[in-house]
Short mmCIF file of C-alpha atoms in Angstrom, two decimals:
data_model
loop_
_atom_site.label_atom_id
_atom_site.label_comp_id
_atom_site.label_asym_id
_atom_site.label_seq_id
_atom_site.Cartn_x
_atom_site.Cartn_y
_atom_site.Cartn_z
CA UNK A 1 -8.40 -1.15 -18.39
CA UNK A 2 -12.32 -2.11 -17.91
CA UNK A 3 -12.49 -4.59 -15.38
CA UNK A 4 -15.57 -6.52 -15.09
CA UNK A 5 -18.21 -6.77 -11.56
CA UNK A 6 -17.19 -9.87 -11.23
CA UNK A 7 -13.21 -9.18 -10.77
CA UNK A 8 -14.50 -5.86 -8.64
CA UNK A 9 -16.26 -8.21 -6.33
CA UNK A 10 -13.09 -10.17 -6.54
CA UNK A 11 -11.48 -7.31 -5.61
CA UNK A 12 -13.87 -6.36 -2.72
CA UNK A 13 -13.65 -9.77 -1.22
CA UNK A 14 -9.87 -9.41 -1.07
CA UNK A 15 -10.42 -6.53 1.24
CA UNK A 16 -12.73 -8.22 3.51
CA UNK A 17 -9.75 -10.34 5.52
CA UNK A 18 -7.28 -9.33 8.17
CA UNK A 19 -4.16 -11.19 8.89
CA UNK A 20 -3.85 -13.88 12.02
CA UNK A 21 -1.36 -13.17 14.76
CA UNK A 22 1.07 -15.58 12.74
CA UNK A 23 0.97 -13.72 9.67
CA UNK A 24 3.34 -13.27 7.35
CA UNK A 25 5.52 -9.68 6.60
CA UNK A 26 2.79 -7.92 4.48
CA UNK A 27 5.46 -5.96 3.43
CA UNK A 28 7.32 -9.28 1.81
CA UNK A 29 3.81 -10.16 0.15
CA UNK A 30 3.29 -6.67 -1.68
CA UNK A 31 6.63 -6.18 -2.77
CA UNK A 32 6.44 -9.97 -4.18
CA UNK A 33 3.15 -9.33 -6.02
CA UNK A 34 4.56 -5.40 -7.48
CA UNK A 35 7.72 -7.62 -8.48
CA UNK A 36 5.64 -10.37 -10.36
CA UNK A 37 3.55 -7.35 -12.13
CA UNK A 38 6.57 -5.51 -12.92
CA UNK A 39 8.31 -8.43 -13.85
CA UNK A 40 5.40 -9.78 -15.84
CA UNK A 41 4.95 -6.49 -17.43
CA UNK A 42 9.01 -6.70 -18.78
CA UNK A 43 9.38 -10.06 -20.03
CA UNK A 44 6.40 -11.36 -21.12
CA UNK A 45 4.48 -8.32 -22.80
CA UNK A 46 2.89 -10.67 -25.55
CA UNK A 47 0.30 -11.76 -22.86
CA UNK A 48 -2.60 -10.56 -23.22
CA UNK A 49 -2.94 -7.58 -20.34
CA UNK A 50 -6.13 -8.21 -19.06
CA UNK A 51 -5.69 -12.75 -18.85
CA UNK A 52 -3.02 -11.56 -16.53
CA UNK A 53 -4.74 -9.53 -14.26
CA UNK A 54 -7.02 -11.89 -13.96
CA UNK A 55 -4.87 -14.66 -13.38
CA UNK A 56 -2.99 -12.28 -10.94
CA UNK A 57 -6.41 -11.89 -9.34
CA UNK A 58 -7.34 -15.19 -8.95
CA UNK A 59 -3.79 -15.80 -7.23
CA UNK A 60 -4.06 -12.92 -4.62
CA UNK A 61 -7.30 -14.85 -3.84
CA UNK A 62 -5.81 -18.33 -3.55
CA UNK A 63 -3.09 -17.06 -1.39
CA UNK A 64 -5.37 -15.00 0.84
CA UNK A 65 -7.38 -18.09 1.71
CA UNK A 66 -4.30 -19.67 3.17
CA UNK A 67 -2.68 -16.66 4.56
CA UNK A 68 -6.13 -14.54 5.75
CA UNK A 69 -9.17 -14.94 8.58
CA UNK A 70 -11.67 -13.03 9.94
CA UNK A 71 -14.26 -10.48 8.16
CA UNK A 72 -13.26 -7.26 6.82
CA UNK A 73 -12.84 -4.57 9.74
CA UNK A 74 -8.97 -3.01 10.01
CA UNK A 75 -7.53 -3.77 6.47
CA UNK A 76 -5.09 -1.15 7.47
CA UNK A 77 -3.77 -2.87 10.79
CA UNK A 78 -1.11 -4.57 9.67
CA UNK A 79 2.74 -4.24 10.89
CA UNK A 80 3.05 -2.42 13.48
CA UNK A 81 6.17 -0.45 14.65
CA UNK A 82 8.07 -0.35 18.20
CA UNK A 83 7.72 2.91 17.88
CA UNK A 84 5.19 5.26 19.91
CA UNK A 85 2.71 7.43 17.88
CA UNK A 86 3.81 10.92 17.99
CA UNK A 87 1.90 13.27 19.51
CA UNK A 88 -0.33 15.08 16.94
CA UNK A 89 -3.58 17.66 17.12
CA UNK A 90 -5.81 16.15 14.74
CA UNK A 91 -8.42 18.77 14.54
CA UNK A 92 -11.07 18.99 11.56
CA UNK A 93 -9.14 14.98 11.19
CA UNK A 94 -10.21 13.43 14.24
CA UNK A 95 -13.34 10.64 13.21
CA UNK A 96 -9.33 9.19 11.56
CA UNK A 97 -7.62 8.70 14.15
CA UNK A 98 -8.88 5.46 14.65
CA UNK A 99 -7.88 4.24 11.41
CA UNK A 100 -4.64 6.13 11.12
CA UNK A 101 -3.38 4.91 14.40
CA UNK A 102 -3.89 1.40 13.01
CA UNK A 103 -2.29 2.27 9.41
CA UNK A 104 0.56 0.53 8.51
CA UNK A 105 2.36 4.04 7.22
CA UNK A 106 0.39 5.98 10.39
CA UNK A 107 4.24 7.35 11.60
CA UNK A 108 4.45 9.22 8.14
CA UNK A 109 0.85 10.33 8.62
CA UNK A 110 1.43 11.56 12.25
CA UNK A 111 4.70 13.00 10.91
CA UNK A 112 2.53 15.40 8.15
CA UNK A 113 -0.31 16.17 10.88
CA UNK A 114 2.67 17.10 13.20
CA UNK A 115 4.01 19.36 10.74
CA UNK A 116 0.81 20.87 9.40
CA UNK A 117 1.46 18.75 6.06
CA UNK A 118 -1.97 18.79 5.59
CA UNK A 119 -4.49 20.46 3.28
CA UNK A 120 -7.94 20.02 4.77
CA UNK A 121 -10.58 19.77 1.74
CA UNK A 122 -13.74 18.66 2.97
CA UNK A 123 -15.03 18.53 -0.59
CA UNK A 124 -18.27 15.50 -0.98
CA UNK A 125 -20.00 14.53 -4.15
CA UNK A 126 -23.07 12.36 -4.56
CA UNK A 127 -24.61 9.77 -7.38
CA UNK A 128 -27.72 7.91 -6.74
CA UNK A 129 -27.79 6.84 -2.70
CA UNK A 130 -23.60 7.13 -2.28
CA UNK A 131 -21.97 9.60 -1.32
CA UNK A 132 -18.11 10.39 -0.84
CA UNK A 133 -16.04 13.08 0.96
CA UNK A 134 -12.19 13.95 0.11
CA UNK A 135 -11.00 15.41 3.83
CA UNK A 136 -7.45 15.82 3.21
CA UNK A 137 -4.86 15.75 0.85
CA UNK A 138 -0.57 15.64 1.54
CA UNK A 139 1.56 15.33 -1.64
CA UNK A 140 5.55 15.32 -2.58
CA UNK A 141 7.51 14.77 -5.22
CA UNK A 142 7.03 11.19 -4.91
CA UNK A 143 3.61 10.76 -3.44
CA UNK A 144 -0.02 11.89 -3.12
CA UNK A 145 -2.20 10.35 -0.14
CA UNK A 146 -5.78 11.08 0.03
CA UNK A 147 -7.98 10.75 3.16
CA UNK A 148 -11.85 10.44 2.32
CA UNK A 149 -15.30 8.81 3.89
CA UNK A 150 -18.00 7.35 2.50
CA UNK A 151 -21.49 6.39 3.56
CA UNK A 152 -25.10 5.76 1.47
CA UNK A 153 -28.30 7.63 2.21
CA UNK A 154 -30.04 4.13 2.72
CA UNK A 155 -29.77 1.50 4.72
CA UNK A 156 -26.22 -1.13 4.77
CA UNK A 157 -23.13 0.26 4.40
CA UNK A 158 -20.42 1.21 1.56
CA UNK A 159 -18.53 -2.23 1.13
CA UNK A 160 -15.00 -0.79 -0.25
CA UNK A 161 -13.88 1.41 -3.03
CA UNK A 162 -13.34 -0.89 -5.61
CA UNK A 163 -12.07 1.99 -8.49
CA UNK A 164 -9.64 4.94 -8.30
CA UNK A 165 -7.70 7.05 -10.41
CA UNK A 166 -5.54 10.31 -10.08
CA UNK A 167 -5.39 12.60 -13.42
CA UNK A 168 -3.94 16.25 -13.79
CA UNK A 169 -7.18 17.68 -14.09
CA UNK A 170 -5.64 20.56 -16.63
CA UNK A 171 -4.02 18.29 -19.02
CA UNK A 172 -5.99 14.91 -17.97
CA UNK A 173 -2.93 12.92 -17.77
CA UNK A 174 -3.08 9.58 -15.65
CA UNK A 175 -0.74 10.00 -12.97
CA UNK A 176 -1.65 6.57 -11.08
CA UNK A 177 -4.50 4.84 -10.50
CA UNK A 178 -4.15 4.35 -6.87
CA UNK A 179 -3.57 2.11 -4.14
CA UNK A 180 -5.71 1.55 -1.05
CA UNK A 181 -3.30 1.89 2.13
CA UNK A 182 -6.00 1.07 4.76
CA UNK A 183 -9.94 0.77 5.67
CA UNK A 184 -12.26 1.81 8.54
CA UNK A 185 -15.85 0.77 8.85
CA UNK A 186 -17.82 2.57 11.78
CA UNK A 187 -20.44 0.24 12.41
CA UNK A 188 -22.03 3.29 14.79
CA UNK A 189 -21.77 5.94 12.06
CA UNK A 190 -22.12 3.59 9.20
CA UNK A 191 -19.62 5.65 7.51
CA UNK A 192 -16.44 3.93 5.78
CA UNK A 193 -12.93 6.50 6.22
CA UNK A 194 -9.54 5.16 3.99
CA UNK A 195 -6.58 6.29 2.55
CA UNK A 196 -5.32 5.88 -0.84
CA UNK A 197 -2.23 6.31 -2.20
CA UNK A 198 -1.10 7.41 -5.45
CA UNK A 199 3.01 7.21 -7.01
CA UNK A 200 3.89 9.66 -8.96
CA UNK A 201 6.86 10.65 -10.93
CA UNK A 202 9.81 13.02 -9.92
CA UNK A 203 10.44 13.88 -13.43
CA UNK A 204 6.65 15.87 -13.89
CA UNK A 205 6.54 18.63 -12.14
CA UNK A 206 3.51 18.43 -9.59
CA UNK A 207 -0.03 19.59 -11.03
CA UNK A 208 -1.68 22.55 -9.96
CA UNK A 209 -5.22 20.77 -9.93
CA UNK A 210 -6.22 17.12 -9.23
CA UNK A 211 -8.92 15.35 -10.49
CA UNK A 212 -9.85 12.39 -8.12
CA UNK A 213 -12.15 9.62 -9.79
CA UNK A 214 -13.86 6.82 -7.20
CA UNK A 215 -16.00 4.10 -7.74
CA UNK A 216 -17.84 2.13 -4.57
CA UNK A 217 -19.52 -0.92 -3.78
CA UNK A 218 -21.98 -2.05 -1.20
CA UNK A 219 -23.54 -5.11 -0.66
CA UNK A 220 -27.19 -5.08 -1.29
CA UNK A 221 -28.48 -8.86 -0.41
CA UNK A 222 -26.55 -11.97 1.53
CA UNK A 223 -28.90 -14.86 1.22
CA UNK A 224 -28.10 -17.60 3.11
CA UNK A 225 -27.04 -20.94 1.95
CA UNK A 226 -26.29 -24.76 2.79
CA UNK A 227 -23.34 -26.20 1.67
CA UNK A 228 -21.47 -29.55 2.12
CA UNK A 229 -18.09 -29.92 3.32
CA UNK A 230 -16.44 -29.83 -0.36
CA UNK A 231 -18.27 -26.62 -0.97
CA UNK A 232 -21.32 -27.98 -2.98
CA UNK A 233 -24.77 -26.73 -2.79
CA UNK A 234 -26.63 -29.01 -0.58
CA UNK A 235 -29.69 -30.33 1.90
CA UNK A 236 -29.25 -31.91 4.73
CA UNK A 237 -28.41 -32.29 8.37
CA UNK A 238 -24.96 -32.21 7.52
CA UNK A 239 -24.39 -28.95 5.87
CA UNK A 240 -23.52 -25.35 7.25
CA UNK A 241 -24.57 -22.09 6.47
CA UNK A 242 -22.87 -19.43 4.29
CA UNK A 243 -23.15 -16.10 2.77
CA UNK A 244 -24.11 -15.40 -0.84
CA UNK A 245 -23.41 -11.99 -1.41
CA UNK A 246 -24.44 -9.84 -4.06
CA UNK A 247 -22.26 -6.66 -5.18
CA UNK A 248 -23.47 -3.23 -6.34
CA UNK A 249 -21.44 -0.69 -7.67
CA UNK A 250 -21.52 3.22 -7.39
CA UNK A 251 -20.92 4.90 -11.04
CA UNK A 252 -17.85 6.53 -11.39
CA UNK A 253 -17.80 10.12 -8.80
CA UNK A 254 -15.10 12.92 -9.58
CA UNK A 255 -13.56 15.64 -6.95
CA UNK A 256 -11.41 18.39 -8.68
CA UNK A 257 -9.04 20.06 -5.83
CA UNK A 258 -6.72 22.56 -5.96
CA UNK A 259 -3.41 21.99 -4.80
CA UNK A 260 -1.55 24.20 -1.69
CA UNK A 261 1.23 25.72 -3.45
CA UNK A 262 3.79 24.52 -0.42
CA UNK A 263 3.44 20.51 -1.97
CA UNK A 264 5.37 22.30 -5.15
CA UNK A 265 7.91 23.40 -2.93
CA UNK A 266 10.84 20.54 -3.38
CA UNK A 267 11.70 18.26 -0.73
CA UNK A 268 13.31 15.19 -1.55
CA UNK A 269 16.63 14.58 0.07
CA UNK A 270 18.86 12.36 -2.13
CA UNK A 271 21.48 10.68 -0.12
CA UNK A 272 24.46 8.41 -2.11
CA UNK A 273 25.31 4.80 -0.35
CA UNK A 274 26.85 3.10 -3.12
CA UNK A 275 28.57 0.13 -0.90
CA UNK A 276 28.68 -3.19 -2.80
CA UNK A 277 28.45 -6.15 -0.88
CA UNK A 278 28.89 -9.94 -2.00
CA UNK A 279 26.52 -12.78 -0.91
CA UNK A 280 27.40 -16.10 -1.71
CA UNK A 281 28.30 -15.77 -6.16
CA UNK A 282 26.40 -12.43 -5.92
CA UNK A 283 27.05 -8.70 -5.40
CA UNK A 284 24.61 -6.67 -4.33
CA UNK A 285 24.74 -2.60 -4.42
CA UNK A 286 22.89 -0.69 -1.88
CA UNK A 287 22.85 2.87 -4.52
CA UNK A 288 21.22 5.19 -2.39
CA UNK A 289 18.36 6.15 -0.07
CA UNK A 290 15.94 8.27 -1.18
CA UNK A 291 13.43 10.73 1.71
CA UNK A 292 10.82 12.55 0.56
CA UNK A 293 8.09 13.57 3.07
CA UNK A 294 5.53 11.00 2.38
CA UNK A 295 7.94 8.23 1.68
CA UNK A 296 11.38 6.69 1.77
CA UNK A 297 12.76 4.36 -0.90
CA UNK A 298 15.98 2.54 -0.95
CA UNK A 299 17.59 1.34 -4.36
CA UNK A 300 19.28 -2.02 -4.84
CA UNK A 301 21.27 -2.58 -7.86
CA UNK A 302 22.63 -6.43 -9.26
CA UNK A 303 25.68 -6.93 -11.31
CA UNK A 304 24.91 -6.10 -14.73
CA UNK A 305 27.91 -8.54 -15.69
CA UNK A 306 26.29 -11.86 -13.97
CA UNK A 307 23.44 -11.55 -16.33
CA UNK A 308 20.85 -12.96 -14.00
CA UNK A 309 17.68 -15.13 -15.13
CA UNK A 310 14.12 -14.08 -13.54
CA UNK A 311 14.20 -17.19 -10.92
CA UNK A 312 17.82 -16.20 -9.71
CA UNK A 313 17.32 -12.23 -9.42
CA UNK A 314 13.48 -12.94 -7.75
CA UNK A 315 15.53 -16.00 -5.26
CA UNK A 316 18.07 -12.67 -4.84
CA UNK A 317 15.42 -10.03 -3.80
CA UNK A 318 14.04 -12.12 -1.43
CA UNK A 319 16.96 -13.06 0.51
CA UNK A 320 19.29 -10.03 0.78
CA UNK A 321 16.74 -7.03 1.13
CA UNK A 322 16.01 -3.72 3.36
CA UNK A 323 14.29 -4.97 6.83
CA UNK A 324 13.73 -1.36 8.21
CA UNK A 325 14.76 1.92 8.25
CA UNK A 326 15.76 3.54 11.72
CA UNK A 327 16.15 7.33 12.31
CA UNK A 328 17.40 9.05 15.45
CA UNK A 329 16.30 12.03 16.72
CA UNK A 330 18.71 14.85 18.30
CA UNK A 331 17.49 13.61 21.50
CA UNK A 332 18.49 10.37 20.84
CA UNK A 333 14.72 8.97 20.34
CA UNK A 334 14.80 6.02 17.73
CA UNK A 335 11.82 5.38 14.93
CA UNK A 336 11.74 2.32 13.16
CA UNK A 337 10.06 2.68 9.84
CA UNK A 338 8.33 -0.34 8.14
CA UNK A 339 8.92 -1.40 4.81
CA UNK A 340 5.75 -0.64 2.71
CA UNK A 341 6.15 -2.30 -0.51
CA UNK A 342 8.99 -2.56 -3.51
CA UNK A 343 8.93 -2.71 -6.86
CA UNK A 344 11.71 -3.81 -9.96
CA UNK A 345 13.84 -1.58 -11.73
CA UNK A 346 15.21 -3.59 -14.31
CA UNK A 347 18.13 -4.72 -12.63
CA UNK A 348 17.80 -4.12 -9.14
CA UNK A 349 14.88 -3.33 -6.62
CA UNK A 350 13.58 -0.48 -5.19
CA UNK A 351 11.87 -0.77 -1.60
CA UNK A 352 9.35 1.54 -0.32
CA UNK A 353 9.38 2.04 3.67
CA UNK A 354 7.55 4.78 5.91
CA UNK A 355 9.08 8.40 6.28
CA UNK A 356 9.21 11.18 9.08
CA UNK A 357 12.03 13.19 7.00
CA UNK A 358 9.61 15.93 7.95
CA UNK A 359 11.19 15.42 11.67
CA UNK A 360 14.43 16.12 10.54
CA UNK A 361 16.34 13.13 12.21
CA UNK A 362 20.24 13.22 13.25
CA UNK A 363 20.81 9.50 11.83
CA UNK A 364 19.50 7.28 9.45
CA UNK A 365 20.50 3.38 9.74
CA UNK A 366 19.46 0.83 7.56
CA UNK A 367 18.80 -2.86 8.33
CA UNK A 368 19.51 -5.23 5.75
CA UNK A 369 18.44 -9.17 5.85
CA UNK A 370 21.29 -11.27 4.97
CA UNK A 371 24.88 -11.00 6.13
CA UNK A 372 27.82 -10.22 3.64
CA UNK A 373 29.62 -13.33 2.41
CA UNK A 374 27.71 -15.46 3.23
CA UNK A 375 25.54 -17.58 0.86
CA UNK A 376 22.00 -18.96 1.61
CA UNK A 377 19.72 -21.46 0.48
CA UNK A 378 16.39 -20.32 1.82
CA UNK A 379 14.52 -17.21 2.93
CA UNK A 380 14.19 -18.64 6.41
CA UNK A 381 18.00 -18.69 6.91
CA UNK A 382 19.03 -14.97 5.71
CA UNK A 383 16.16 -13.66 8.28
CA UNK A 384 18.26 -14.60 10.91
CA UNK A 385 21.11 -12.78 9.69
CA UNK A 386 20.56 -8.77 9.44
CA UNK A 387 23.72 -6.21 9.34
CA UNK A 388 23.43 -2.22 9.55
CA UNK A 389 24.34 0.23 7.06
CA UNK A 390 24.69 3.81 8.27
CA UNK A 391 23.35 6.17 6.00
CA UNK A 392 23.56 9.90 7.84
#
């Protein structure tokens, strides 16, 4: 899909916000937006594609103006655990520790480091004045996270990444064009370090080679301007100053990297629930939780017999859904691990949360919002209620 500089400043401005203390779950907000593309996606595919990404755009926007202050800094410090960092040795990794100890999935980064889950790279390309460095790379069956810096040879700074995509770089299929898990800026070093994510399929068997694609942006002119209270362009003693920026944009930079053969080496632990519970008219089947090094997911299924409408199963997946996952060590230390995003399946959910299956915990328990047999008639009440489910 070519998307225009206007919706990649769009998309750049969306970036340039962190969350106040009184924010809400950012874990709630992605899996709403991934469940109103998926759902989009499944029952309305007569829409034209690219009117809905920019309507989807325009609504991120909206709802970041309500939800969002402050200028871009963190965009990767947002839930944090209870639970302590583990200690790691960063090594060659250590201008990201800063930004990984703020990163909402930093326990399943501090899990790989820990477990030398890591294959260092250190591989930079260059177009015009940007330049961009892929430092590491840790990959699964489910997942491939990429750790990389960027700076420009003049002076300002690089803005955001604005464009990725992940292809097998021997058959140049499109395995996922990305998703940005968190941002550093060094104001010192005038160097910008991030991680992207990419999903990826069980059912392909993990490439060999990667082909990593980027595009940047920087901004190269803010002019001031005076504007009145509504917004308008004005003169006048009664008018503050803004920022007009203007966008420019890197062309498109590609890193080939060859794979450590131990990221082929399976890892994914399946492990059956299957315990139906009823809420209200509703069942709900927790199918099973899934733990991969890089990620955990946990499936939810909904009566295929109640034939649910789009506003009842989206009112469902909001109310009675995975809080957290919680894994004890042999020791008895707890982890809580943060729900990261979810996504439809048709006719259930699947929730993302953090993993450190490369720990090898004891127990697994999983907190669920809601509380079985009871019915609800807002989000608000069913956070108050959560029950356990013991998994391992």
């Amino acid at each position: 899909m070519t998307i225009s500089p206007e919706e990649k400043a769009l998309l750049a401005d969306a970036y340039e916000v962190k969350k106040e203390q009184r924010q809400l779950n950012p874990a709630d907000t992605t899996a709403a937006i991934q469940r109103g593309l998926a759902k989009a996606r499944t029952n309305r595919p007569r829409i034209n594609k690219r009117m809905k990404w920019i309507t989807v755009l325009f609504a991120i926007s909206l709802a970041m103006v309500g939800l969002l202050l402050g200028p871009f800094k963190d965009y990767g410090q947002q839930q944090q655990t209870t639970s302590p960092e583990p200690s790691v040795h960063w090594g060659k990794l250590e201008p990201f520790r800063e930004l990984l100890s703020k990163d909402q999935e930093r326990i399943t980064l501090a899990s790989a480091l820990k477990h030398d889950y890591v294959q260092l790279i250190d591989q930079t390309v260059k177009r015009g004045k940007y330049e961009l460095t892929v430092d590491a790379v840790m990959a699964d069956e489910n997942r491939i996270t990429m750790l990389y810096s960027a700076q420009m040879d003049t002076s300002g700074g690089i803005y955001s990444i604005v464009n990725t995509k992940l292809t097998d770089a021997s058959t140049g299929y499109v395995i996922d064009n990305g998703s940005i898990g968190s941002l550093h800026y060094s104001d010192e070093h005038h160097i910008l370090r991030g991680r992207t994510t990419f999903e990826r399929s069980r059912s392909r068997s993990l490439p060999e080679k990667l082909n990593f694609q980027f595009q940047l942006s920087s901004v190269v002119q803010e002019n001031p301007k005076r504007v009145n209270g509504e917004g308008q362009e004005k003169q006048g003693p009664q008018t503050q100053q803004t920022q007009e920026r203007k966008y420019e944009f890197s062309k498109k930079m590609n890193i080939s990297v060859v794979l450590d053969p131990k990221f082929s080496i399976p890892k994914t632990e399946i492990i059956p629930v299957n315990r139906t519970f009823k809420f209200g008219d509703y069942e709900v089947l927790v199918a099973e939780v899934e733990l991969s090094p890089l990620v955990a997911r946990v499936k939810f299924d909904y009566d295929p017999t109640q034939k649910l409408d789009y506003e009842t199963e989206s009112f469902i997946s909001d109310i009675i859904q995975p809080s957290e996952i919680i894994t004890i060590s042999k020791n008895g230390e707890r982890t809580n691990l943060p729900q990261i995003g979810g996504s439809g399946t048709g006719n259930g959910m699947t929730y993302s949360f953090s993993s450190n299956m490369l720990d090898k915990p004891e127990s697994i328990l999983l907190k669920v919002r809601g509380k079985p047999g009871k019915a609800y008639a807002d989000l608000k009440e069913a956070a108050e209620d959560q029950f356990e489910i013991k998994v391992k």
